[in-house]
Short mmCIF file of C-alpha atoms in Angstrom, two decimals:
data_model
loop_
_atom_site.label_atom_id
_atom_site.label_comp_id
_atom_site.label_asym_id
_atom_site.label_seq_id
_atom_site.Cartn_x
_atom_site.Cartn_y
_atom_site.Cartn_z
CA MET B 1 0.28 -0.37 0.07
CA GLY B 2 1.51 3.07 -0.98
CA ALA B 3 2.38 6.33 1.33
CA ALA B 4 -1.01 7.80 0.22
CA GLY B 5 -2.93 4.84 0.76
CA ARG B 6 -1.94 4.70 4.77
CA GLN B 7 -5.12 4.89 7.96
CA HIS B 8 -3.83 6.12 10.32
CA VAL B 9 -4.11 3.52 13.02
CA PRO B 10 -4.45 5.57 16.92
CA PRO B 11 -1.54 4.23 19.39
CA THR B 12 -2.32 1.54 21.81
CA ASN B 13 -0.50 3.06 24.48
CA PRO B 14 -2.66 3.29 26.95
CA ARG B 15 -1.24 5.82 28.56
CA ARG B 16 -1.61 8.75 26.85
CA TRP B 17 -2.55 12.09 26.58
CA TYR B 18 -4.90 15.05 24.62
CA ASP B 19 -3.32 18.12 22.37
CA PRO B 20 -2.98 20.87 25.44
CA GLU B 21 -3.86 22.85 21.59
CA ALA B 22 -6.47 21.87 20.70
CA SER B 23 -7.76 21.68 24.83
CA ILE B 24 -7.39 25.10 24.64
CA ALA B 25 -8.61 25.51 21.81
CA GLY B 26 -12.01 24.61 23.43
CA ILE B 27 -12.20 20.78 21.01
CA SER B 28 -14.37 18.48 22.52
CA ARG B 29 -12.89 15.30 24.61
CA SER B 30 -14.60 13.19 22.09
CA ASP B 31 -12.26 15.09 19.43
CA ARG B 32 -8.90 16.35 20.51
CA ARG B 33 -5.98 14.41 18.71
CA PRO B 34 -4.48 11.27 21.07
CA VAL B 35 -0.78 11.74 21.18
CA GLU B 36 1.36 8.48 22.33
CA PHE B 37 2.98 9.49 25.79
CA VAL B 38 6.94 8.41 25.80
CA PRO B 39 8.14 7.21 28.83
CA ARG B 40 11.94 8.72 29.61
CA LEU B 41 14.75 5.74 29.92
CA ARG B 42 16.23 5.71 33.20
CA PHE B 43 19.66 4.72 33.25
CA ARG B 44 22.04 2.85 36.21
CA SER B 45 25.19 2.91 36.34
CA ARG B 46 27.85 0.57 37.34
CA GLY B 47 29.10 -0.36 40.48
CA ARG B 48 28.24 0.98 44.24
CA ARG B 49 25.11 4.02 44.21
CA ARG B 50 26.40 6.73 45.42
CA HIS B 51 23.76 8.54 48.12
CA PRO B 52 23.06 11.88 46.65
CA PRO B 53 24.70 14.69 48.24
CA ARG B 54 22.84 16.20 51.24
CA ARG B 55 20.75 19.08 50.96
CA ARG B 56 19.54 21.94 53.17
CA PRO B 57 16.26 21.41 55.30
CA ARG B 58 13.37 22.89 53.52
CA SER B 59 12.93 26.26 54.67
CA ARG B 60 15.93 27.10 55.33
CA ARG B 61 16.37 26.41 51.02
CA VAL B 62 13.22 29.21 50.89
CA GLY B 63 14.28 30.93 53.24
CA ALA B 64 17.30 32.28 51.20
CA GLN B 65 15.49 32.59 47.81
CA CYS B 66 13.02 34.90 49.90
CA GLN B 67 16.29 36.80 51.06
CA VAL B 68 18.10 36.95 47.56
CA THR B 69 13.94 38.24 46.73
CA LEU B 70 13.65 41.52 49.99
CA ASP B 71 17.93 42.30 49.05
CA THR B 72 16.47 42.23 44.77
CA LEU B 73 13.24 44.48 45.55
CA GLN B 74 15.23 47.07 48.51
CA SER B 75 17.99 47.30 45.71
CA CYS B 76 15.31 49.04 43.33
CA ARG B 77 13.60 50.53 45.71
CA TYR B 78 16.50 52.63 46.23
CA LYS B 79 17.81 53.17 43.18
CA ARG B 80 14.04 54.38 41.99
CA ALA B 81 14.33 56.69 44.63
CA MET B 82 18.20 58.29 43.73
CA GLU B 83 17.04 58.83 40.17
CA LEU B 84 14.05 60.90 40.63
CA ASP B 85 14.68 64.18 40.64
CA LYS B 86 12.73 67.20 40.61
CA ALA B 87 13.62 67.45 37.17
CA THR B 88 12.22 64.08 35.97
CA ILE B 89 9.28 64.57 38.07
CA GLN B 90 8.83 67.69 36.19
CA ALA B 91 9.14 65.97 32.69
CA GLU B 92 7.19 63.34 32.96
CA THR B 93 3.94 65.40 34.98
CA ARG B 94 4.67 68.10 31.59
CA LYS B 95 4.84 64.87 29.64
CA SER B 96 1.67 62.26 30.37
CA GLY B 97 -0.77 65.74 31.20
CA GLY B 98 -0.46 65.01 34.86
CA ALA B 99 0.14 61.13 35.90
CA ALA B 100 3.09 60.54 36.04
CA ASP B 101 4.13 62.42 39.36
CA LEU B 102 2.41 59.92 41.29
CA LEU B 103 3.29 57.09 39.68
CA PRO B 104 6.90 56.82 40.47
CA ALA B 105 6.74 56.84 44.22
CA ARG B 106 3.83 54.55 43.75
CA ILE B 107 6.26 52.43 43.04
CA VAL B 108 8.42 52.84 45.26
CA VAL B 109 5.57 52.43 48.16
CA ARG B 110 4.55 49.13 46.71
CA LEU B 111 7.72 47.78 45.95
CA GLU B 112 8.13 48.42 49.61
CA ALA B 113 4.55 47.16 50.58
CA LEU B 114 6.07 43.44 48.39
CA VAL B 115 9.14 43.83 50.82
CA ARG B 116 7.14 43.80 54.06
CA ASP B 117 4.96 40.96 52.69
CA VAL B 118 7.77 39.28 51.60
CA ARG B 119 9.14 39.30 54.84
CA THR B 120 6.29 37.50 56.44
CA VAL B 121 7.09 35.33 55.08
CA LEU B 122 10.52 34.83 55.56
CA ASN B 123 9.46 34.89 60.09
CA ASP B 124 7.40 32.00 59.29
CA PHE B 125 9.81 29.54 57.68
CA THR B 126 12.88 30.88 60.05
CA GLY B 127 10.18 31.04 63.69
CA ALA B 128 11.23 35.10 63.00
CA ARG B 129 8.52 37.10 65.11
CA PRO B 130 6.84 39.98 63.00
CA ALA B 131 7.89 43.32 64.69
CA PRO B 132 5.42 44.26 66.67
CA TYR B 133 2.90 47.23 64.12
CA ALA B 134 4.35 50.29 65.83
CA VAL B 135 7.20 49.61 63.79
CA ARG B 136 5.36 48.28 60.79
CA LYS B 137 3.12 52.13 61.05
CA PRO B 138 5.71 54.70 59.61
CA LEU B 139 5.24 52.27 56.21
CA ALA B 140 1.56 51.97 56.42
CA ARG B 141 0.72 55.91 56.28
CA HIS B 142 3.87 56.74 54.24
CA LEU B 143 1.31 54.01 51.48
CA LEU B 144 -1.81 55.73 52.91
CA ALA B 145 -0.42 58.69 50.64
CA PHE B 146 -1.54 56.99 47.35
CA THR B 147 -4.92 56.78 47.92
CA THR B 148 -7.51 58.24 46.14
CA SER B 149 -11.40 57.33 45.94
CA PRO B 150 -12.61 56.72 41.69
CA SER B 151 -15.46 59.66 42.82
CA PRO B 152 -14.54 62.85 42.24
CA THR B 153 -18.25 64.21 43.64
CA SER B 154 -17.25 63.42 47.72
CA SER B 155 -17.39 66.32 49.68
CA ALA B 156 -15.08 64.84 51.55
CA GLY B 157 -11.96 65.58 48.51
CA ILE B 158 -10.67 62.22 48.75
CA THR B 159 -9.64 62.38 44.38
CA PRO B 160 -6.55 65.30 43.56
CA ARG B 161 -7.31 67.81 41.45
CA ARG B 162 -4.56 69.98 39.73
CA LEU B 163 -4.48 73.00 40.15
CA ARG B 164 -1.91 76.04 38.34
CA VAL B 165 0.51 78.52 40.08
CA THR B 166 -0.53 81.01 38.66
CA ARG B 167 1.15 84.57 41.27
CA VAL B 168 3.81 83.64 44.49
CA VAL B 169 3.99 86.47 46.57
CA ARG B 170 6.39 85.90 49.50
CA GLU B 171 5.11 87.52 53.17
CA THR B 172 7.16 87.74 54.85
CA ALA B 173 10.28 86.48 54.78
CA ASP B 174 9.36 82.94 56.13
CA ALA B 175 5.66 82.32 54.35
CA VAL B 176 3.70 82.35 51.23
CA SER B 177 1.02 82.60 49.93
CA LEU B 178 0.18 80.58 46.81
CA SER B 179 -2.38 81.99 44.29
CA LEU B 180 -3.79 78.73 42.36
CA THR B 181 -6.41 78.10 39.90
CA ASP B 182 -7.93 75.04 37.55
CA PRO B 183 -6.35 74.90 34.57
CA GLU B 184 -9.62 74.26 32.76
CA GLY B 185 -11.27 76.87 33.10
CA ARG B 186 -13.75 75.79 36.03
CA ARG B 187 -13.96 77.77 39.28
CA ILE B 188 -12.78 76.47 42.37
CA ALA B 189 -16.09 76.15 45.60
CA PHE B 190 -14.73 77.42 49.18
CA VAL B 191 -16.11 78.25 52.54
CA PRO B 192 -14.09 81.14 54.43
CA GLY B 193 -11.77 78.50 56.66
CA GLN B 194 -11.03 75.11 55.28
CA PHE B 195 -8.09 74.44 53.85
CA PHE B 196 -6.69 72.90 50.59
CA THR B 197 -4.25 69.29 51.58
CA VAL B 198 -1.67 69.89 49.03
CA LEU B 199 0.28 66.68 47.86
CA VAL B 200 3.22 67.74 47.86
CA THR B 201 6.66 65.76 45.25
CA LEU B 202 9.89 66.17 47.40
CA ALA B 203 12.77 65.58 44.60
CA SER B 204 13.25 62.08 45.99
CA GLY B 205 9.76 61.48 44.66
CA GLU B 206 8.42 61.42 48.26
CA ILE B 207 4.81 62.31 48.03
CA LEU B 208 4.13 64.74 51.65
CA ARG B 209 0.40 65.41 52.93
CA ARG B 210 0.27 68.60 54.37
CA ALA B 211 -2.74 71.27 54.87
CA TYR B 212 -2.09 75.44 54.43
CA SER B 213 -6.20 77.52 54.74
CA ILE B 214 -7.30 79.41 52.08
CA SER B 215 -6.21 82.65 52.84
CA SER B 216 -8.13 84.84 49.96
CA LEU B 217 -12.21 84.24 49.60
CA PRO B 218 -14.78 84.02 47.18
CA ASP B 219 -17.43 85.93 44.92
CA GLU B 220 -21.19 85.59 46.04
CA ASP B 221 -21.48 82.64 44.24
CA GLY B 222 -19.59 81.00 46.59
CA ALA B 223 -16.50 79.76 44.48
CA ALA B 224 -13.58 81.97 42.56
CA ALA B 225 -12.01 81.69 39.70
CA GLU B 226 -8.54 81.83 41.53
CA VAL B 227 -7.54 80.45 45.08
CA THR B 228 -5.25 81.95 48.02
CA ILE B 229 -3.06 79.33 50.13
CA THR B 230 -0.74 80.64 52.76
CA ILE B 231 2.67 78.79 53.78
CA LYS B 232 4.60 79.73 56.63
CA ARG B 233 8.35 78.29 56.27
CA MET B 234 8.61 75.30 59.54
CA PRO B 235 11.30 74.20 61.08
CA GLY B 236 12.92 71.45 59.86
CA GLY B 237 9.60 71.13 57.63
CA ARG B 238 10.28 69.18 54.63
CA ALA B 239 6.42 70.75 52.99
CA SER B 240 6.59 73.68 53.21
CA ASN B 241 10.45 74.40 53.35
CA HIS B 242 10.08 73.08 48.87
CA LEU B 243 6.53 75.39 48.46
CA ASN B 244 8.67 78.09 49.44
CA GLU B 245 12.23 77.76 47.92
CA ARG B 246 10.78 75.47 44.32
CA VAL B 247 7.81 75.84 43.60
CA ALA B 248 7.07 78.23 40.48
CA GLU B 249 5.07 80.41 38.27
CA GLY B 250 3.07 78.16 35.97
CA ASP B 251 4.30 74.92 38.33
CA VAL B 252 1.04 72.52 38.97
CA LEU B 253 0.57 70.61 42.44
CA ASP B 254 -2.04 68.36 43.58
CA VAL B 255 -4.38 69.13 46.10
CA LEU B 256 -7.24 67.48 47.41
CA GLY B 257 -10.30 69.66 49.57
CA PRO B 258 -11.50 71.87 49.40
CA SER B 259 -12.54 70.51 53.45
CA GLY B 260 -12.32 71.79 56.71
CA SER B 261 -15.27 72.69 59.11
CA PHE B 262 -13.34 75.39 60.77
CA THR B 263 -16.08 77.76 58.65
CA ALA B 264 -18.45 81.63 58.31
CA ALA B 265 -19.88 80.93 55.62
CA PRO B 266 -21.48 84.48 54.73
CA ASP B 267 -25.27 86.05 55.27
CA PRO B 268 -25.76 88.63 54.12
CA ALA B 269 -28.80 89.56 56.28
CA ALA B 270 -26.57 88.78 59.16
CA ARG B 271 -25.90 91.13 62.07
CA ARG B 272 -22.68 89.51 64.41
CA HIS B 273 -19.71 90.07 65.68
CA LEU B 274 -16.79 87.93 64.90
CA VAL B 275 -13.67 87.40 67.57
CA LEU B 276 -10.79 85.88 65.96
CA ILE B 277 -7.78 85.21 68.24
CA ALA B 278 -4.38 84.73 65.92
CA GLY B 279 -1.35 83.74 66.49
CA GLY B 280 1.81 82.78 63.79
CA SER B 281 0.18 81.46 60.72
CA GLY B 282 -2.65 80.94 62.19
CA ILE B 283 -3.91 83.80 60.88
CA THR B 284 -4.92 82.56 57.66
CA PRO B 285 -7.33 81.10 57.21
CA LEU B 286 -8.42 84.29 59.16
CA ALA B 287 -8.10 86.08 56.82
CA SER B 288 -10.64 84.77 54.84
CA ILE B 289 -12.50 84.02 57.04
CA THR B 290 -12.29 88.01 58.04
CA ARG B 291 -12.18 89.53 54.39
CA THR B 292 -15.58 87.78 53.61
CA THR B 293 -17.83 88.48 56.75
CA LEU B 294 -16.17 92.44 55.97
CA ALA B 295 -17.52 92.01 51.92
CA ARG B 296 -20.61 90.47 52.21
CA GLU B 297 -22.73 90.59 55.26
CA PRO B 298 -22.47 94.41 55.60
CA GLU B 299 -23.55 94.46 59.12
CA SER B 300 -21.77 92.50 60.82
CA ARG B 301 -18.69 93.46 62.07
CA VAL B 302 -15.06 91.58 62.62
CA SER B 303 -12.38 92.36 65.86
CA LEU B 304 -8.43 90.26 65.36
CA VAL B 305 -6.25 90.27 68.06
CA TYR B 306 -3.36 88.15 66.12
CA GLY B 307 0.17 87.88 68.08
CA ASN B 308 4.13 87.40 66.00
CA ARG B 309 7.34 88.28 67.15
CA GLY B 310 7.75 90.68 65.91
CA GLU B 311 6.55 93.45 63.22
CA ALA B 312 8.51 91.56 60.43
CA ASP B 313 6.73 88.19 61.46
CA ILE B 314 3.23 89.95 60.62
CA ILE B 315 1.65 88.14 57.75
CA PHE B 316 -0.89 90.01 55.81
CA ARG B 317 0.43 92.88 56.87
CA GLU B 318 -0.49 96.05 54.72
CA ALA B 319 -3.20 93.84 53.38
CA LEU B 320 -4.59 94.04 56.95
CA ALA B 321 -3.55 97.43 57.95
CA SER B 322 -6.11 98.48 54.04
CA LEU B 323 -8.03 96.85 56.01
CA VAL B 324 -8.51 99.10 58.43
CA GLU B 325 -8.39 101.93 56.24
CA THR B 326 -11.99 101.08 53.89
CA HIS B 327 -13.61 99.21 56.71
CA ALA B 328 -12.96 101.79 60.45
CA ASP B 329 -16.28 101.20 61.75
CA ARG B 330 -17.20 98.14 61.36
CA PHE B 331 -13.00 96.23 62.12
CA THR B 332 -11.33 96.94 65.16
CA LEU B 333 -7.46 95.38 64.76
CA ARG B 334 -4.56 94.64 67.34
CA HIS B 335 -1.71 93.76 67.28
CA VAL B 336 0.24 91.29 70.67
CA LEU B 337 4.21 91.69 69.26
CA SER B 338 6.60 89.14 71.94
CA GLU B 339 10.05 90.53 70.44
CA PRO B 340 7.92 94.91 69.63
CA PRO B 341 10.75 96.94 67.76
CA ALA B 342 11.00 100.46 69.40
CA GLY B 343 7.90 103.56 69.42
CA PHE B 344 5.31 100.04 69.15
CA THR B 345 2.89 101.21 71.11
CA GLY B 346 -0.21 97.81 71.53
CA ARG B 347 -0.04 94.94 73.80
CA THR B 348 3.69 93.64 74.61
CA GLY B 349 3.93 89.73 75.61
CA LEU B 350 2.69 87.19 74.23
CA LEU B 351 -0.96 85.75 73.43
CA ASP B 352 -1.29 83.61 77.07
CA HIS B 353 -3.95 83.54 79.12
CA ASP B 354 -3.32 86.71 81.13
CA ASN B 355 -3.00 89.68 77.85
CA VAL B 356 -5.46 87.53 75.60
CA THR B 357 -8.32 88.69 79.37
CA ARG B 358 -6.68 92.31 78.14
CA GLU B 359 -7.79 92.09 74.96
CA LEU B 360 -11.28 90.96 75.15
CA ASP B 361 -12.22 93.48 78.08
CA VAL B 362 -10.48 95.66 75.45
CA LEU B 363 -12.95 94.96 72.57
CA ALA B 364 -16.14 94.39 75.51
CA ALA B 365 -15.03 98.58 76.57
CA ALA B 366 -14.50 99.06 72.39
CA SER B 367 -17.13 98.20 71.10
CA GLY B 368 -19.58 94.78 73.01
CA LEU B 369 -19.60 91.37 73.15
CA ASP B 370 -22.81 90.88 72.98
CA ALA B 371 -23.26 86.52 74.35
CA GLY B 372 -25.51 85.20 72.40
CA ALA B 373 -23.87 86.99 68.67
CA THR B 374 -20.72 86.84 68.59
CA ASP B 375 -18.33 84.24 68.14
CA TYR B 376 -14.86 83.39 68.54
CA TYR B 377 -12.82 81.91 66.29
CA VAL B 378 -9.04 80.94 67.91
CA CYS B 379 -5.45 79.60 65.14
CA GLY B 380 -2.10 79.42 66.23
CA PRO B 381 -0.01 77.55 68.53
CA GLU B 382 -1.05 75.27 70.69
CA PRO B 383 -0.20 77.21 73.46
CA MET B 384 -1.80 79.98 72.93
CA MET B 385 -5.27 77.93 72.30
CA ILE B 386 -5.10 77.04 75.89
CA ALA B 387 -5.38 80.21 76.53
CA ALA B 388 -7.35 81.44 75.00
CA ARG B 389 -10.03 79.41 75.54
CA GLU B 390 -9.04 78.97 79.24
CA ALA B 391 -10.09 82.62 79.05
CA LEU B 392 -13.22 82.72 77.15
CA LEU B 393 -14.79 80.53 79.34
CA ALA B 394 -13.57 82.32 82.50
CA ARG B 395 -15.20 84.79 80.85
CA GLY B 396 -18.29 83.22 80.34
CA VAL B 397 -18.63 81.38 76.82
CA ALA B 398 -20.14 78.69 75.63
CA PRO B 399 -17.74 76.28 74.62
CA ALA B 400 -20.55 76.27 71.92
CA ARG B 401 -19.50 79.72 69.90
CA ILE B 402 -15.85 78.70 70.51
CA HIS B 403 -14.18 77.46 67.42
CA GLU B 404 -10.93 76.52 67.14
CA GLU B 405 -9.04 74.88 64.00
CA ARG B 406 -5.07 73.59 64.90
CA PHE B 407 -2.03 72.90 62.91
CA SER B 408 -0.72 70.65 64.90
CA ALA B 409 -1.43 67.73 67.32
CA PRO B 410 -2.44 69.04 71.01
CA ALA B 411 0.13 69.32 73.05
CA ARG B 412 -1.77 68.21 76.18
CA ARG B 413 -3.70 65.04 75.16
CA THR B 414 -5.19 62.71 76.69
CA THR B 415 -4.70 59.03 75.26
CA PRO B 416 -6.60 57.01 76.88
CA ALA B 417 -5.45 53.03 77.33
CA LEU B 418 -4.77 51.06 73.50
CA PRO B 419 -6.93 48.51 73.17
CA THR B 420 -4.76 45.23 73.53
CA SER B 421 -6.15 42.56 71.02
CA SER B 422 -7.77 42.67 67.61
CA ALA B 423 -11.99 43.75 66.96
CA PRO B 424 -13.88 43.68 63.99
CA ILE B 425 -15.52 46.70 62.20
CA GLU B 426 -17.96 47.04 59.92
CA ILE B 427 -17.22 49.98 57.93
CA ARG B 428 -19.68 51.46 55.22
CA LEU B 429 -18.23 53.29 51.97
CA ARG B 430 -20.55 55.24 49.12
CA GLY B 431 -23.15 52.42 49.59
CA ARG B 432 -19.97 48.99 50.49
CA THR B 433 -20.30 47.42 53.36
CA LYS B 434 -16.97 46.02 53.88
CA THR B 435 -15.63 44.44 57.33
CA VAL B 436 -11.94 44.36 58.66
CA THR B 437 -10.19 42.58 61.43
CA ALA B 438 -7.94 46.39 63.59
CA ALA B 439 -4.99 45.07 64.88
CA PRO B 440 -4.42 45.90 68.45
CA GLY B 441 -3.20 49.47 68.25
CA GLN B 442 -3.85 49.92 64.95
CA THR B 443 -6.62 53.20 64.08
CA LEU B 444 -10.19 53.02 62.61
CA LEU B 445 -8.44 54.64 59.67
CA GLU B 446 -5.30 52.70 59.41
CA ALA B 447 -7.32 49.49 59.08
CA GLY B 448 -10.03 50.90 56.99
CA LEU B 449 -7.02 51.89 54.34
CA ALA B 450 -4.82 48.41 55.00
CA ALA B 451 -8.40 47.29 53.95
CA SER B 452 -7.97 48.95 50.02
CA LEU B 453 -11.27 51.24 51.64
CA PRO B 454 -10.15 54.80 50.00
CA MET B 455 -11.07 56.45 53.59
CA PRO B 456 -10.28 60.35 53.17
CA PHE B 457 -7.76 61.63 55.64
CA SER B 458 -5.61 64.73 56.00
CA CYS B 459 -3.47 65.11 58.69
CA THR B 460 -3.45 62.65 60.12
CA MET B 461 -3.40 63.81 63.95
CA GLY B 462 -7.22 64.74 65.02
CA GLY B 463 -7.10 68.75 63.86
CA CYS B 464 -8.57 68.90 60.73
CA GLY B 465 -11.39 66.36 60.97
CA VAL B 466 -11.57 64.98 56.95
CA CYS B 467 -11.56 61.20 58.26
CA LYS B 468 -15.32 62.32 60.36
CA ILE B 469 -16.97 59.43 60.22
CA LYS B 470 -20.02 58.33 62.01
CA LEU B 471 -20.09 55.47 65.14
CA LEU B 472 -23.07 53.60 64.55
CA SER B 473 -22.60 51.23 66.91
CA GLY B 474 -20.30 49.22 68.89
CA ASP B 475 -17.37 51.66 71.56
CA VAL B 476 -14.38 53.64 70.66
CA THR B 477 -11.89 54.84 72.65
CA SER B 478 -10.71 58.42 70.87
CA GLU B 479 -7.13 60.38 71.84
CA GLU B 480 -8.68 63.95 73.53
CA PRO B 481 -8.94 66.26 72.92
CA ASN B 482 -9.42 66.74 68.97
CA CYS B 483 -11.69 69.24 66.29
CA LEU B 484 -13.69 68.17 67.30
CA GLN B 485 -17.13 70.03 68.72
CA GLU B 486 -18.85 68.73 71.63
CA GLU B 487 -22.53 68.70 69.11
CA GLU B 488 -20.12 66.27 66.96
CA LYS B 489 -19.72 63.52 69.82
CA ASN B 490 -22.73 64.88 71.05
CA GLN B 491 -24.18 63.28 67.03
CA GLY B 492 -21.87 59.95 67.15
CA PHE B 493 -18.88 61.13 64.74
CA VAL B 494 -15.43 60.03 65.80
CA LEU B 495 -12.45 61.03 63.81
CA ALA B 496 -10.49 57.72 62.19
CA CYS B 497 -7.55 59.21 62.71
CA VAL B 498 -6.97 58.83 66.09
CA SER B 499 -10.28 56.64 67.44
CA ARG B 500 -9.38 52.58 67.90
CA ALA B 501 -11.89 49.63 68.34
CA ALA B 502 -12.55 48.65 72.28
CA ALA B 503 -15.00 46.33 71.48
CA PRO B 504 -16.14 45.44 67.89
CA CYS B 505 -17.98 47.80 65.62
CA THR B 506 -19.29 49.44 62.83
CA VAL B 507 -19.39 52.53 61.78
CA GLU B 508 -19.88 54.74 58.46
CA VAL B 509 -17.70 57.50 56.53
CA PRO B 510 -20.21 60.19 54.88
#
């Protein structure tokens, strides 16, 4: 029989498998082409059988492999970080339309997270105990800087937006004002007293979150084409120094917000008296409140007590003097300097309890302080805020009329005992419900973000209120004092960044 007449005879070897390509193509089992199985032949060497060399235990072999992977990841992480300079970041940002500046740092942090996971596996093989949560927490907080939400309409402001720097004004030697506009021409809505959380990209590629108050005023519709934030340089402050020294006109900043409840929404029909007590950079939100109230409430009055070291440290010095001339009958300005120049006629010293009390006495004698129509706004260094609050309470001011904004964690904070066991937390966010487990000492914010939930946050120290959530059931312990008002606490709100689960609980993110 010729080759053309041959018929295919299936192999008789029962040990056979099916063609994997036929399986991938979706061919049924009955149509698959059988392939003959060819067994491997083993050859035994002559002479005495040799035993294989003794191998290390499997745990040690895997541990060594994990260590090599760990070293490689760390090398990639540091090499990538060293390659990131400011020029590279700006070039990538312009090329990609604004998304590339987050990518390098995001990769770096993901590598760090992978390093941590590999180390955890390695510990399981070697029997080493994992690091306590307090040691791992800095990495978690660094990773949180990139947690965003796909929803651009969230009132919490957890989705970054890009704003372009249109003006840079040097207010003092250590303070600068940056005017920002939307590159697409959209107006920016905010309430006087609110702040933006700026995502500051350092030369190393690390991204820092810092809250800076809006110092300008909105238009009558509650929005503005241009907003201004003011940043005072802090000793050792990486973000404040970067913004003071390196940001120029034309640069683009990623911001979150606006956020914050330290506000005074304008009401044209209002007849009220706002007493503002500021220290140093605490003037920034109060400047917005002052300008807006004087411009939008013709029947309201504003009194400002402003403490600084010297005249050269007064932020908005000329602008405040201009407001005094324009609204002499409705705006009172009182400077308090701890290092006054020769010829200074105002009060000297720090804004402590005694000086705050004296300034309040002067205001009461000059224009009166109606208990039912006067609200007090305090913002500045922690010692000044404590002194102001004590002085106001001593005068019989209702706590509900005292509004405070902190730029740093309170020096005298009461920290409750940390929970000693894990607790389940049910988190409700945008129609989703997810149950996570909070480790001992872990805050509600850290637990939620560790579970990849896009929870809003900014300062992480209880000073801004961005992470405010509502406790529906269960029990939590919170660090006090914080920025929540008594009314908010009575309604069941807590701050996720300084609250920990004391028992199984359910919370809702507004």
